[in-house]
Amino acid sequence: MKASQILLLSAICIFVSACATQAQQQYKAMEAQLSHTIEGSKKCGADLQNEDAYQRSAQIFILGANDPDAVKKMTIERFATQSEKNDLMHLTSLQSSCRKMNLDNIGNVHSDFVTLLAGWYAENDEIIVNIVRDNMTIADANEVLNKRFSRRQHEWNSVASNVTKQLQGAHQSEMQERQRAAAALQQWNYQQQMINSLNRPTTTNCHQFGNNINCTSY
């Protein structure tokens, strides 16, 4: 195989998925799965918002980020009524299928996201328990909820950043291994050519493409 052909194959290899490092392939798979997870979560959340119990609870509780009535809701200095508690308990029951789906889906992205999400769900349930037991007023509960939304965005970004760093480290490590293998092959090809110049029944060249090694004799 001519040197020009080898260079051409090397250039083509850059654009072939099989030549991507395992970390690059994993990143693409994670990206697709994360998009699927977010879309599923949004749909499940939208269905939940159509429930009467949600609509009633949203009048007094902060149930989402950037609530325009957040300040007002943090001044409701009373305990929840029994009907308001029943609505919250009903919503928690309805959320169980969404939570299970989210945890299953995010588990296919990275286990660190499962740990994060499960922690958030536990925090939410703790708030519900405190409201139902009259350990927190509506104002107190809303203040905690309001602070959590901004904090959770930072937590999510931190986990995403750590996962990305892990993949970058794996990518760099594999690229270095490929470079060492390519250098060893180059040295071996050179020595092979030196031997063949003395005794030439055949010439053998080996080249690395991604994680594969191909040898050609002529």
mmCIF file of C-alpha atoms in Angstrom:
data_model
loop_
_atom_site.group_PDB
_atom_site.id
_atom_site.type_symbol
_atom_site.label_atom_id
_atom_site.label_comp_id
_atom_site.label_asym_id
_atom_site.label_seq_id
_atom_site.Cartn_x
_atom_site.Cartn_y
_atom_site.Cartn_z
ATOM 1 C CA MET A 1 0.000 0.000 0.000
ATOM 2 C CA LYS A 2 1.381 3.378 -1.008
ATOM 3 C CA ALA A 3 2.008 6.121 1.548
ATOM 4 C CA SER A 4 -0.600 8.332 -0.143
ATOM 5 C CA GLN A 5 -3.200 5.579 0.250
ATOM 6 C CA ILE A 6 -2.329 5.187 3.912
ATOM 7 C CA LEU A 7 -2.749 8.919 4.519
ATOM 8 C CA LEU A 8 -6.088 8.887 2.713
ATOM 9 C CA LEU A 9 -7.392 6.024 4.842
ATOM 10 C CA SER A 10 -6.210 7.789 7.980
ATOM 11 C CA ALA A 11 -8.104 10.932 6.974
ATOM 12 C CA ILE A 12 -11.262 8.932 6.224
ATOM 13 C CA CYS A 13 -10.954 7.176 9.576
ATOM 14 C CA ILE A 14 -11.371 10.467 11.415
ATOM 15 C CA PHE A 15 -14.916 10.710 10.105
ATOM 16 C CA VAL A 16 -15.914 7.087 10.712
ATOM 17 C CA SER A 17 -17.604 6.328 14.035
ATOM 18 C CA ALA A 18 -15.629 3.116 14.449
ATOM 19 C CA CYS A 19 -12.477 5.224 14.701
ATOM 20 C CA ALA A 20 -13.868 7.388 17.493
ATOM 21 C CA THR A 21 -12.553 6.616 20.953
ATOM 22 C CA GLN A 22 -14.782 4.665 23.307
ATOM 23 C CA ALA A 23 -15.243 7.842 25.347
ATOM 24 C CA GLN A 24 -16.461 9.733 22.268
ATOM 25 C CA GLN A 25 -18.900 6.967 21.384
ATOM 26 C CA GLN A 26 -20.087 6.824 24.994
ATOM 27 C CA TYR A 27 -20.609 10.592 25.045
ATOM 28 C CA LYS A 28 -22.800 10.446 21.935
ATOM 29 C CA ALA A 29 -24.869 7.630 23.437
ATOM 30 C CA MET A 30 -25.216 9.493 26.741
ATOM 31 C CA GLU A 31 -26.217 12.681 24.949
ATOM 32 C CA ALA A 32 -28.984 10.875 23.056
ATOM 33 C CA GLN A 33 -30.205 9.112 26.213
ATOM 34 C CA LEU A 34 -30.193 12.344 28.218
ATOM 35 C CA SER A 35 -32.302 14.044 25.552
ATOM 36 C CA HIS A 36 -34.736 11.111 25.692
ATOM 37 C CA THR A 37 -34.847 11.321 29.501
ATOM 38 C CA ILE A 38 -35.546 15.055 29.554
ATOM 39 C CA GLU A 39 -38.286 14.791 26.938
ATOM 40 C CA GLY A 40 -39.963 11.969 28.853
ATOM 41 C CA SER A 41 -39.756 13.908 32.106
ATOM 42 C CA LYS A 42 -41.267 17.001 30.513
ATOM 43 C CA LYS A 43 -44.184 15.035 29.104
ATOM 44 C CA CYS A 44 -44.858 13.285 32.386
ATOM 45 C CA GLY A 45 -44.669 16.626 34.215
ATOM 46 C CA ALA A 46 -47.049 18.264 31.735
ATOM 47 C CA ASP A 47 -49.586 15.482 32.245
ATOM 48 C CA LEU A 48 -49.308 15.953 35.996
ATOM 49 C CA GLN A 49 -49.972 19.680 35.698
ATOM 50 C CA ASN A 50 -53.337 18.929 34.126
ATOM 51 C CA GLU A 51 -54.507 17.295 37.347
ATOM 52 C CA ASP A 52 -56.946 19.279 39.497
ATOM 53 C CA ALA A 53 -54.872 18.516 42.596
ATOM 54 C CA TYR A 54 -51.862 20.137 40.940
ATOM 55 C CA GLN A 55 -53.797 23.222 39.915
ATOM 56 C CA ARG A 56 -55.076 23.707 43.457
ATOM 57 C CA SER A 57 -51.674 23.088 45.054
ATOM 58 C CA ALA A 58 -49.998 25.511 42.640
ATOM 59 C CA GLN A 59 -52.127 28.306 44.059
ATOM 60 C CA ILE A 60 -50.303 28.168 47.401
ATOM 61 C CA PHE A 61 -47.123 26.121 46.890
ATOM 62 C CA ILE A 62 -44.063 26.795 44.737
ATOM 63 C CA LEU A 63 -44.067 23.796 42.423
ATOM 64 C CA GLY A 64 -41.647 25.013 39.766
ATOM 65 C CA ALA A 65 -38.729 27.312 39.123
ATOM 66 C CA ASN A 66 -39.308 31.017 38.390
ATOM 67 C CA ASP A 67 -42.749 31.070 39.977
ATOM 68 C CA PRO A 68 -44.018 34.664 39.502
ATOM 69 C CA ASP A 69 -45.940 34.420 42.792
ATOM 70 C CA ALA A 70 -43.029 33.011 44.791
ATOM 71 C CA VAL A 71 -42.663 36.021 47.100
ATOM 72 C CA LYS A 72 -46.387 36.050 47.860
ATOM 73 C CA LYS A 73 -46.439 32.324 48.582
ATOM 74 C CA MET A 74 -43.556 32.675 51.022
ATOM 75 C CA THR A 75 -45.756 34.913 53.195
ATOM 76 C CA ILE A 76 -48.601 32.415 53.755
ATOM 77 C CA GLU A 77 -48.025 31.995 57.472
ATOM 78 C CA ARG A 78 -50.355 29.131 58.242
ATOM 79 C CA PHE A 79 -50.422 25.364 58.227
ATOM 80 C CA ALA A 80 -51.983 23.519 55.312
ATOM 81 C CA THR A 81 -55.611 22.475 55.576
ATOM 82 C CA GLN A 82 -56.561 18.810 55.403
ATOM 83 C CA SER A 83 -57.788 19.164 51.813
ATOM 84 C CA GLU A 84 -54.491 20.840 50.838
ATOM 85 C CA LYS A 85 -52.569 18.002 52.482
ATOM 86 C CA ASN A 86 -54.714 15.467 50.629
ATOM 87 C CA ASP A 87 -53.884 17.174 47.334
ATOM 88 C CA LEU A 88 -50.166 16.992 48.074
ATOM 89 C CA MET A 89 -50.386 13.332 49.012
ATOM 90 C CA HIS A 90 -52.354 12.599 45.841
ATOM 91 C CA LEU A 91 -49.745 14.381 43.726
ATOM 92 C CA THR A 92 -46.974 12.411 45.409
ATOM 93 C CA SER A 93 -48.776 9.196 44.508
ATOM 94 C CA LEU A 94 -49.215 10.310 40.897
ATOM 95 C CA GLN A 95 -45.550 11.281 40.678
ATOM 96 C CA SER A 96 -44.327 7.785 41.543
ATOM 97 C CA SER A 97 -44.556 6.509 37.954
ATOM 98 C CA CYS A 98 -42.781 9.624 36.647
ATOM 99 C CA ARG A 99 -40.048 9.246 39.223
ATOM 100 C CA LYS A 100 -39.483 5.591 38.389
ATOM 101 C CA MET A 101 -39.317 6.376 34.678
ATOM 102 C CA ASN A 102 -36.882 9.252 35.254
ATOM 103 C CA LEU A 103 -34.593 7.148 37.436
ATOM 104 C CA ASP A 104 -34.618 4.256 34.948
ATOM 105 C CA ASN A 105 -33.836 6.574 32.042
ATOM 106 C CA ILE A 106 -31.191 8.649 33.788
ATOM 107 C CA GLY A 107 -29.555 5.423 34.948
ATOM 108 C CA ASN A 108 -28.737 4.750 31.301
ATOM 109 C CA VAL A 109 -26.888 8.075 31.178
ATOM 110 C CA HIS A 110 -24.687 7.881 34.290
ATOM 111 C CA SER A 111 -25.079 6.565 37.838
ATOM 112 C CA ASP A 112 -24.061 9.944 39.318
ATOM 113 C CA PHE A 113 -27.285 11.432 37.938
ATOM 114 C CA VAL A 114 -29.294 8.669 39.646
ATOM 115 C CA THR A 115 -27.710 9.547 42.985
ATOM 116 C CA LEU A 116 -28.531 13.218 42.453
ATOM 117 C CA LEU A 117 -32.125 12.662 41.348
ATOM 118 C CA ALA A 118 -32.900 10.165 44.107
ATOM 119 C CA GLY A 119 -31.597 12.684 46.649
ATOM 120 C CA TRP A 120 -33.900 15.360 45.264
ATOM 121 C CA TYR A 121 -36.915 13.059 45.488
ATOM 122 C CA ALA A 122 -36.066 12.243 49.104
ATOM 123 C CA GLU A 123 -35.875 15.965 49.909
ATOM 124 C CA ASN A 124 -39.261 16.565 48.298
ATOM 125 C CA ASP A 125 -40.854 13.758 50.281
ATOM 126 C CA GLU A 126 -39.397 15.146 53.495
ATOM 127 C CA ILE A 127 -41.112 18.472 52.806
ATOM 128 C CA ILE A 128 -44.438 16.708 52.217
ATOM 129 C CA VAL A 129 -44.107 14.815 55.499
ATOM 130 C CA ASN A 130 -43.349 18.025 57.412
ATOM 131 C CA ILE A 131 -46.336 19.792 55.854
ATOM 132 C CA VAL A 132 -48.711 16.927 56.595
ATOM 133 C CA ARG A 133 -47.500 16.728 60.206
ATOM 134 C CA ASP A 134 -47.769 20.496 60.683
ATOM 135 C CA ASN A 135 -44.037 20.762 61.277
ATOM 136 C CA MET A 136 -43.778 23.488 58.634
ATOM 137 C CA THR A 137 -46.024 26.338 57.636
ATOM 138 C CA ILE A 138 -46.789 26.916 53.975
ATOM 139 C CA ALA A 139 -44.467 29.941 54.067
ATOM 140 C CA ASP A 140 -41.593 27.910 55.515
ATOM 141 C CA ALA A 141 -42.078 25.111 53.002
ATOM 142 C CA ASN A 142 -42.155 27.546 50.089
ATOM 143 C CA GLU A 143 -39.007 29.288 51.267
ATOM 144 C CA VAL A 144 -37.145 25.975 51.306
ATOM 145 C CA LEU A 145 -38.562 24.994 47.906
ATOM 146 C CA ASN A 146 -37.654 28.334 46.366
ATOM 147 C CA LYS A 147 -34.029 28.035 47.461
ATOM 148 C CA ARG A 148 -33.793 24.481 46.202
ATOM 149 C CA PHE A 149 -34.524 25.271 42.566
ATOM 150 C CA SER A 150 -31.469 27.485 42.111
ATOM 151 C CA ARG A 151 -29.292 25.163 44.196
ATOM 152 C CA ARG A 152 -30.333 22.135 42.189
ATOM 153 C CA GLN A 153 -29.334 23.770 38.923
ATOM 154 C CA HIS A 154 -25.822 24.188 40.307
ATOM 155 C CA GLU A 155 -25.808 20.573 41.526
ATOM 156 C CA TRP A 156 -26.882 19.314 38.114
ATOM 157 C CA ASN A 157 -24.203 21.370 36.361
ATOM 158 C CA SER A 158 -21.582 20.082 38.784
ATOM 159 C CA VAL A 159 -22.459 16.430 38.120
ATOM 160 C CA ALA A 160 -22.559 17.032 34.361
ATOM 161 C CA SER A 161 -19.147 18.700 34.551
ATOM 162 C CA ASN A 162 -17.656 15.782 36.513
ATOM 163 C CA VAL A 163 -19.050 13.227 34.067
ATOM 164 C CA THR A 164 -17.618 15.222 31.150
ATOM 165 C CA LYS A 165 -14.204 15.344 32.841
ATOM 166 C CA GLN A 166 -14.287 11.572 33.324
ATOM 167 C CA LEU A 167 -14.984 11.069 29.621
ATOM 168 C CA GLN A 168 -12.309 13.577 28.617
ATOM 169 C CA GLY A 169 -9.779 11.730 30.765
ATOM 170 C CA ALA A 170 -10.740 8.398 29.183
ATOM 171 C CA HIS A 171 -10.538 9.945 25.718
ATOM 172 C CA GLN A 172 -7.055 11.377 26.322
ATOM 173 C CA SER A 173 -5.858 8.075 27.755
ATOM 174 C CA GLU A 174 -7.074 6.123 24.723
ATOM 175 C CA MET A 175 -5.576 8.650 22.308
ATOM 176 C CA GLN A 176 -2.205 8.323 24.054
ATOM 177 C CA GLU A 177 -2.443 4.534 23.815
ATOM 178 C CA ARG A 178 -3.187 4.837 20.100
ATOM 179 C CA GLN A 179 -0.210 7.137 19.606
ATOM 180 C CA ARG A 180 2.108 4.712 21.387
ATOM 181 C CA ALA A 181 0.768 1.833 19.311
ATOM 182 C CA ALA A 182 1.158 3.846 16.091
ATOM 183 C CA ALA A 183 4.747 4.722 17.008
ATOM 184 C CA ALA A 184 5.534 1.072 17.744
ATOM 185 C CA LEU A 185 4.004 0.008 14.421
ATOM 186 C CA GLN A 186 5.970 2.653 12.578
ATOM 187 C CA GLN A 187 9.212 1.456 14.143
ATOM 188 C CA TRP A 188 8.369 -2.162 13.373
ATOM 189 C CA ASN A 189 7.517 -1.301 9.739
ATOM 190 C CA TYR A 190 10.850 0.450 9.396
ATOM 191 C CA GLN A 191 12.743 -2.538 10.755
ATOM 192 C CA GLN A 192 10.709 -4.860 8.514
ATOM 193 C CA GLN A 193 11.652 -2.820 5.463
ATOM 194 C CA MET A 194 15.314 -2.946 6.467
ATOM 195 C CA ILE A 195 15.144 -6.742 6.662
ATOM 196 C CA ASN A 196 13.212 -6.976 3.386
ATOM 197 C CA SER A 197 15.842 -4.883 1.647
ATOM 198 C CA LEU A 198 18.290 -7.689 2.429
ATOM 199 C CA ASN A 199 15.955 -10.548 1.667
ATOM 200 C CA ARG A 200 12.713 -9.717 -0.165
ATOM 201 C CA PRO A 201 10.236 -12.511 -0.594
ATOM 202 C CA THR A 202 7.457 -10.228 0.657
ATOM 203 C CA THR A 203 6.915 -6.849 2.256
ATOM 204 C CA THR A 204 4.508 -6.461 5.163
ATOM 205 C CA ASN A 205 3.104 -3.148 6.405
ATOM 206 C CA CYS A 206 0.812 -2.747 9.409
ATOM 207 C CA HIS A 207 -1.274 0.329 10.121
ATOM 208 C CA GLN A 208 -3.560 1.338 12.943
ATOM 209 C CA PHE A 209 -7.081 2.674 12.325
ATOM 210 C CA GLY A 210 -8.834 3.536 15.586
ATOM 211 C CA ASN A 211 -8.431 0.471 17.764
ATOM 212 C CA ASN A 212 -7.887 -1.870 14.787
ATOM 213 C CA ILE A 213 -4.583 -2.965 13.244
ATOM 214 C CA ASN A 214 -4.465 -4.051 9.599
ATOM 215 C CA CYS A 215 -1.436 -5.695 7.979
ATOM 216 C CA THR A 216 -0.817 -5.975 4.221
ATOM 217 C CA SER A 217 1.820 -8.081 2.520
ATOM 218 C CA TYR A 218 2.949 -7.651 -1.094
#
